[in-house]
Amino acid sequence: MNETLQTIWKRRSIRRYKPDPIPERDLALILETARRAPTGANRQNWRMIVIRDPELRHKVAEACNRQMWMAEAPLILCLVTLPNEGQVSGAIVLDHAILAATSLGYGTCWVGAADREALKKLLSVPQDHSILCLTPVGVPAEEPPPRGRKPPAELFRLDGFATPLEYEL
Ligand SMILES: Cc1cc2nc3c(=O)[nH]c(=O)nc-3n(C[C@H](O)[C@H](O)[C@H](O)COP(=O)(O)O)c2cc1C
């Protein structure tokens, strides 16, 4: 298997982090990978807030249904979409950042459970913008086993919805 597939396959949701800081060069690589993501009609109408301040991280974790483990990570990324940008583009951008972070050895976790109005206030996000999701980024302090996935025949169909598609690896 090549390195790209290895990175995608090894990603896990990490909910325990070491406090080690993320070197500037690694952060730059993560952000630059997000910047290269495709968006509808190449609009790029998204913004990513990099949250580094420890007190703010704590408040952000509180606004994310008190998922306080998020604040253990040295960084939290928050993906914001502008009024005329779809959620799909935003999800692709954040996933690019997450996979870049994974490839550099960092842990991440999609976080969608949040009081988005509280987050907007906390992060000074304009009212007509939307907060899509967040992720902490940091050195993992746990190695969770892979979560199961539904079997291919349930997920894939051939030439229409009725026929399951199976494959062998
Ligand atoms: C859109 C989205 C929102 C999520 N929100 C949360 C969340 O708020 N808190 C959390 O602990 N995990 C959250 N997760 C992580 C999922 O629980 C996790 O991806 C899933 O259980 C599969 O585990 P894995 O990521 O380790 O493969 C979210 C995942 C996605 C894709």
Coordinates of C-alpha atoms and ligand atoms in Angstrom, one line a residue:
M1 CA 0.0 0.0 0.0
N2 CA 1.3 3.5 -0.8
E3 CA 2.0 6.2 1.8
T4 CA -1.2 8.2 1.0
L5 CA -3.4 5.2 1.6
Q6 CA -1.5 4.3 4.8
T7 CA -2.1 7.8 6.1
I8 CA -5.8 7.6 5.4
W9 CA -6.2 4.2 6.9
K10 CA -4.3 4.9 10.0
R11 CA -6.3 8.0 11.0
R12 CA -8.3 7.6 14.2
S13 CA -10.3 10.0 16.3
I14 CA -7.9 10.9 19.1
R15 CA -9.4 12.2 22.3
R16 CA -6.2 12.4 24.5
Y17 CA -3.3 14.6 23.7
K18 CA 0.2 15.4 24.9
P19 CA 0.9 19.1 25.5
D20 CA 3.9 19.2 23.1
P21 CA 3.7 22.3 20.8
I22 CA 3.4 21.9 17.0
P23 CA 6.4 23.2 15.2
E24 CA 5.6 26.2 12.9
R25 CA 6.8 24.2 9.8
D26 CA 4.3 21.4 10.5
L27 CA 1.5 23.9 11.1
A28 CA 2.4 25.6 7.8
L29 CA 2.2 22.2 6.0
I30 CA -1.2 21.4 7.5
L31 CA -2.6 24.8 6.5
E32 CA -1.1 24.8 3.1
T33 CA -2.6 21.4 2.4
A34 CA -6.0 22.8 3.5
R35 CA -5.5 25.7 1.1
R36 CA -5.0 23.4 -1.8
A37 CA -8.4 21.7 -1.3
P38 CA -10.9 21.9 -4.1
T39 CA -14.1 24.0 -3.6
G40 CA -17.2 24.5 -5.7
A41 CA -16.3 26.7 -8.7
N42 CA -13.0 27.3 -6.8
R43 CA -14.8 29.9 -4.7
Q44 CA -12.6 29.2 -1.6
N45 CA -15.2 30.9 0.5
W46 CA -14.1 29.4 3.7
R47 CA -11.9 30.5 6.6
M48 CA -10.0 28.5 9.1
I49 CA -9.5 29.8 12.6
V50 CA -6.3 28.4 14.3
I51 CA -6.9 28.5 18.0
R52 CA -3.7 28.5 20.0
D53 CA -4.4 30.6 23.1
P54 CA -4.8 28.1 26.1
E55 CA -7.6 30.1 27.7
L56 CA -9.5 30.3 24.4
R57 CA -9.0 26.6 23.8
H58 CA -10.6 25.9 27.1
K59 CA -13.6 28.1 26.3
V60 CA -14.0 26.6 22.8
A61 CA -14.0 23.1 24.4
E62 CA -16.7 24.2 26.8
A63 CA -18.8 25.5 23.9
C64 CA -18.3 22.1 22.2
N65 CA -20.6 20.4 24.7
R66 CA -17.9 20.5 27.3
Q67 CA -15.6 18.1 25.4
M68 CA -12.7 19.3 27.6
W69 CA -10.2 16.8 26.1
M70 CA -10.1 19.1 23.0
A71 CA -8.3 21.8 25.0
E72 CA -5.4 19.4 25.9
A73 CA -4.2 19.7 22.3
P74 CA -1.9 22.7 21.5
L75 CA -4.1 23.7 18.6
I76 CA -7.8 23.6 17.6
L77 CA -8.8 24.3 14.0
C78 CA -12.3 25.7 13.4
L79 CA -13.7 25.6 9.8
V80 CA -15.9 28.5 8.9
T81 CA -17.9 28.8 5.7
L82 CA -19.1 32.1 4.1
P83 CA -22.7 32.5 3.2
N84 CA -22.3 31.4 -0.5
E85 CA -20.1 28.4 0.2
G86 CA -21.5 24.9 0.6
Q87 CA -20.8 22.6 3.5
V88 CA -19.3 20.1 1.2
S89 CA -16.4 22.4 0.3
G90 CA -15.8 23.1 4.0
A91 CA -15.7 19.4 4.8
I92 CA -13.2 18.8 2.1
V93 CA -11.0 21.6 3.4
L94 CA -11.1 20.4 7.0
D95 CA -10.5 16.8 5.9
H96 CA -7.4 17.9 3.9
A97 CA -6.1 19.5 7.1
I98 CA -6.9 16.4 9.1
L99 CA -5.2 14.0 6.7
A100 CA -2.1 16.3 6.5
A101 CA -1.9 16.3 10.3
T102 CA -2.3 12.5 10.3
S103 CA 0.5 12.1 7.8
L104 CA 2.8 14.2 10.1
G105 CA 2.0 12.0 13.0
Y106 CA -0.5 14.2 14.8
G107 CA -3.9 13.2 16.2
T108 CA -7.1 14.9 15.3
C109 CA -10.8 14.4 15.9
W110 CA -13.7 15.8 13.9
V111 CA -15.9 17.7 16.4
G112 CA -19.4 18.6 15.3
A113 CA -21.2 18.6 18.6
A114 CA -21.1 22.3 19.5
D115 CA -23.1 25.4 20.5
R116 CA -22.3 27.2 17.2
E117 CA -23.8 30.5 18.3
A118 CA -21.7 30.5 21.4
L119 CA -18.6 29.6 19.3
K120 CA -19.3 32.4 16.9
K121 CA -19.4 34.9 19.7
L122 CA -16.2 33.5 21.3
L123 CA -14.3 33.6 18.0
S124 CA -15.9 36.8 16.6
V125 CA -17.3 35.0 13.5
P126 CA -19.7 37.2 11.5
Q127 CA -23.4 36.2 12.0
D128 CA -24.0 35.2 8.4
H129 CA -21.0 32.8 8.4
S130 CA -21.4 29.2 9.5
I131 CA -19.2 27.1 11.7
L132 CA -18.9 23.7 10.1
C133 CA -16.8 21.6 12.5
L134 CA -13.6 21.7 14.5
T135 CA -10.6 19.5 15.2
P136 CA -7.9 19.5 17.8
V137 CA -4.4 18.8 16.5
G138 CA -1.7 17.5 18.7
V139 CA 0.6 14.6 19.6
P140 CA -1.6 11.6 20.4
A141 CA -1.6 10.3 24.0
E142 CA -3.6 7.3 23.1
E143 CA -3.7 4.6 20.4
P144 CA -7.3 3.7 20.0
P145 CA -8.1 0.5 18.0
P146 CA -9.9 1.1 14.7
R147 CA -13.7 1.6 14.9
G148 CA -15.6 -0.9 12.9
R149 CA -17.2 -0.1 9.5
K150 CA -20.2 -1.6 7.8
P151 CA -19.3 -4.4 5.3
P152 CA -18.8 -3.4 1.7
A153 CA -21.9 -5.1 0.5
E154 CA -24.0 -2.8 2.7
L155 CA -22.2 0.3 1.6
F156 CA -21.6 -0.2 -2.1
R157 CA -24.1 -0.9 -4.9
L158 CA -23.5 -1.7 -8.6
D159 CA -25.4 0.0 -11.4
G160 CA -28.2 1.2 -9.2
F161 CA -29.3 0.9 -5.6
A162 CA -30.5 -2.7 -5.7
T163 CA -27.4 -4.7 -6.2
P164 CA -24.7 -5.0 -3.5
L165 CA -21.1 -4.6 -4.7
E166 CA -18.4 -6.6 -3.1
Y167 CA -14.7 -6.6 -3.6
E168 CA -11.6 -8.4 -2.5
L169 CA -8.4 -6.8 -1.3
Ligands
LIG1 C1 -19.0 15.3 11.2 C2 -18.4 14.6 12.4 C3 -18.7 15.1 13.6 C4 -18.1 14.5 14.8 N1 -18.3 15.0 16.0 C5 -17.7 14.5 17.1 C6 -17.8 15.1 18.4 O1 -18.4 16.1 18.5 N2 -17.1 14.5 19.4 C7 -16.4 13.3 19.2 O2 -15.8 12.8 20.2 N3 -16.3 12.7 18.0 C8 -16.9 13.3 17.0 N4 -16.7 12.7 15.7 C9 -15.9 11.5 15.6 C10 -16.7 10.2 15.2 O3 -17.3 9.7 16.4 C11 -15.6 9.2 14.7 O4 -15.1 9.7 13.5 C12 -16.3 7.8 14.4 O5 -16.7 7.2 15.6 C13 -15.3 6.9 13.7 O6 -14.1 6.7 14.5 P1 -12.7 7.1 13.9 O7 -12.7 8.5 13.5 O8 -11.7 6.8 14.9 O9 -12.5 6.2 12.6 C14 -17.3 13.3 14.6 C15 -17.1 12.8 13.3 C16 -17.6 13.5 12.2 C17 -17.3 12.9 10.8

